[in-house]
mmCIF file of C-alpha atoms in Angstrom:
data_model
loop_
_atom_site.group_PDB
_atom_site.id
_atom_site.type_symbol
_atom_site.label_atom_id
_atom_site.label_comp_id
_atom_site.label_asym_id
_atom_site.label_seq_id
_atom_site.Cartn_x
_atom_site.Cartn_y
_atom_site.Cartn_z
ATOM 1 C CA UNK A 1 0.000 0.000 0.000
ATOM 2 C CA UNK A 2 1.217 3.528 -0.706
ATOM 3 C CA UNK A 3 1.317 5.944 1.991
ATOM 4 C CA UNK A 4 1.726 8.731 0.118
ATOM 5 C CA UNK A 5 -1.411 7.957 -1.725
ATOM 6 C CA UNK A 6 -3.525 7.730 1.413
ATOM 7 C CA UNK A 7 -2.103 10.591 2.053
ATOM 8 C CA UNK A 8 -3.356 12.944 -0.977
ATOM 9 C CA UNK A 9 -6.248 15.688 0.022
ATOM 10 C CA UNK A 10 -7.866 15.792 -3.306
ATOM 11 C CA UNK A 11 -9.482 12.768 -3.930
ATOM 12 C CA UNK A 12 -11.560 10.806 -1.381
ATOM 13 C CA UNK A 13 -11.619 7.406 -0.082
ATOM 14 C CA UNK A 14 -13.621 5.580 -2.981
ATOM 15 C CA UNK A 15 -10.860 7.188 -5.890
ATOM 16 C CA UNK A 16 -8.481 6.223 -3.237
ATOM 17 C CA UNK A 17 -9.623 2.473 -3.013
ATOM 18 C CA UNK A 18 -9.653 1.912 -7.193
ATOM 19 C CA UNK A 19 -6.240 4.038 -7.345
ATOM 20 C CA UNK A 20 -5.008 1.255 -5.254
ATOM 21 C CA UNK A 21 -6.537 -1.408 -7.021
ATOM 22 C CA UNK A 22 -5.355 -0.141 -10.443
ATOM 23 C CA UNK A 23 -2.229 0.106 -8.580
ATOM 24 C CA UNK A 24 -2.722 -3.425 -7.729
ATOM 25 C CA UNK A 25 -2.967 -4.781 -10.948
ATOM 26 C CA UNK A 26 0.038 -6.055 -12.862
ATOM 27 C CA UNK A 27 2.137 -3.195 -14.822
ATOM 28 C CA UNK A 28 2.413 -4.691 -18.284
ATOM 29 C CA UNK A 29 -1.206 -5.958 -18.573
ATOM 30 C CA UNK A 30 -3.917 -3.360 -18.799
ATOM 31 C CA UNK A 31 -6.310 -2.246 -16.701
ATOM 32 C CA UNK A 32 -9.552 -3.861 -18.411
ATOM 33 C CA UNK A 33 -12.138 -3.977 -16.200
ATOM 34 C CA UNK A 34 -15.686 -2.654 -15.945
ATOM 35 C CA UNK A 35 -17.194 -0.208 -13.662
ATOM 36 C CA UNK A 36 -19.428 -2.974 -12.649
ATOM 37 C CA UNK A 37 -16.666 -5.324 -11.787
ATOM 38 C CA UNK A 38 -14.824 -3.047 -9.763
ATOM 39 C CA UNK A 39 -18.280 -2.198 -7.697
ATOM 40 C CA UNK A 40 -18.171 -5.762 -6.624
ATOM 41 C CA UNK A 41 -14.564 -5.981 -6.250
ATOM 42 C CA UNK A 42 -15.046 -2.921 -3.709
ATOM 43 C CA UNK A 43 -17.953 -4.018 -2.278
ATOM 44 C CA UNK A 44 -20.291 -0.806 -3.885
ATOM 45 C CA UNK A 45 -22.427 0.179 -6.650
ATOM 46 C CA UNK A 46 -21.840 0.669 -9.976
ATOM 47 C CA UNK A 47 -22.791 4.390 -10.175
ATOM 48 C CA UNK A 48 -20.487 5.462 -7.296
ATOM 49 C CA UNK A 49 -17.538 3.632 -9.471
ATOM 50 C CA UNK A 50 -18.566 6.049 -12.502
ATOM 51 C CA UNK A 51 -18.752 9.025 -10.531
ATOM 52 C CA UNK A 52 -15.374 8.100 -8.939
ATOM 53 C CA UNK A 53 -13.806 7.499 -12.210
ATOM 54 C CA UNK A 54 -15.191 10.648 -13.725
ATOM 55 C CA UNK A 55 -13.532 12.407 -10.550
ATOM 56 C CA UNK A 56 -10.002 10.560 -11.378
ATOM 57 C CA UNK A 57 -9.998 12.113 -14.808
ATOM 58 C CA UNK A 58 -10.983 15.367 -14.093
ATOM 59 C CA UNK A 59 -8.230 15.553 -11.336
ATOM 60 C CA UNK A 60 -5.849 14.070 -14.383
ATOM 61 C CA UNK A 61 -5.050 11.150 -12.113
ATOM 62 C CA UNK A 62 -6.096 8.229 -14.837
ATOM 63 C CA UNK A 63 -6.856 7.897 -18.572
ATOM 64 C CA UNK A 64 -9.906 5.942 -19.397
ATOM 65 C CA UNK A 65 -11.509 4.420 -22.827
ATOM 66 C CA UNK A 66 -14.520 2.596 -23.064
ATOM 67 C CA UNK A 67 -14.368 -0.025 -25.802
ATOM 68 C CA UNK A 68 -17.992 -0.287 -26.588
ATOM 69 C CA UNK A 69 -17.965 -3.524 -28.736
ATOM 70 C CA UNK A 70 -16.685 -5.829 -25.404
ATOM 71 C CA UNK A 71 -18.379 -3.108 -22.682
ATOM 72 C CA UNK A 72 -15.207 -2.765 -20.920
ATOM 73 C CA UNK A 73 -13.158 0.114 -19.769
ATOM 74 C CA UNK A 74 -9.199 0.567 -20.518
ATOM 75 C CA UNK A 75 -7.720 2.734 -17.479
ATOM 76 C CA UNK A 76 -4.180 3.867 -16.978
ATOM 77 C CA UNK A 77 -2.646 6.392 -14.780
ATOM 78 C CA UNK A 78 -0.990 9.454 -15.958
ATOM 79 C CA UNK A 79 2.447 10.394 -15.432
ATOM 80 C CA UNK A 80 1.793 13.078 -13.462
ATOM 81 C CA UNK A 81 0.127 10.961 -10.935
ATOM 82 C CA UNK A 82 3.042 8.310 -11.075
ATOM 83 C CA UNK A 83 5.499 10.834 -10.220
ATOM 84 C CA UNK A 84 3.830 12.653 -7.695
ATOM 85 C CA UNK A 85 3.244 8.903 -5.688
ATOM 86 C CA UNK A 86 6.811 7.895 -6.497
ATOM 87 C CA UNK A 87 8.386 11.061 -5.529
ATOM 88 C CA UNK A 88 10.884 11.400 -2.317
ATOM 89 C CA UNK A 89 9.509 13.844 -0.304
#
């Protein structure tokens, strides 16, 4: 678990708990899951995962796509955010 990402003051604890679990997720596959599947992964609905992941964009935390022919969702986190978790203080 990264501290420094518990520690961040703009996002909440839901954008916190799928940050981690895209963090989670191995670094050379994609992140390819729907917002459905991370709900019950997180134990939560559906909507608050869209609302959350709307919130990591607009904070330019993650990149998402929605590949509508499968219904899935490609995520991956921006530079920005990578550097500002991996940073020494």
């Amino acid at each position: 678990m990264n501290s420094k990402l518990l520690k961040l003051k703009t996002i909440g604890s839901t954008e916190k708990l799928v940050l981690m679990l895209i963090l989670d997720y191995p670094p050379i596959a994609l992140f390819n899951l729907r917002a459905g599947d991370i709900a019950k992964e997180l134990g939560t609905t559906r909507k608050i995962i869209l609302k959350t992941i709307s919130n990591l964009v607009e904070v330019g935390y993650i990149k998402t796509k929605v590949v509508s022919s499968c219904y899935s969702r490609t995520t991956t986190l921006t530079p920005e955010f990578l550097k500002l978790i991996n940073n020494e203080e």
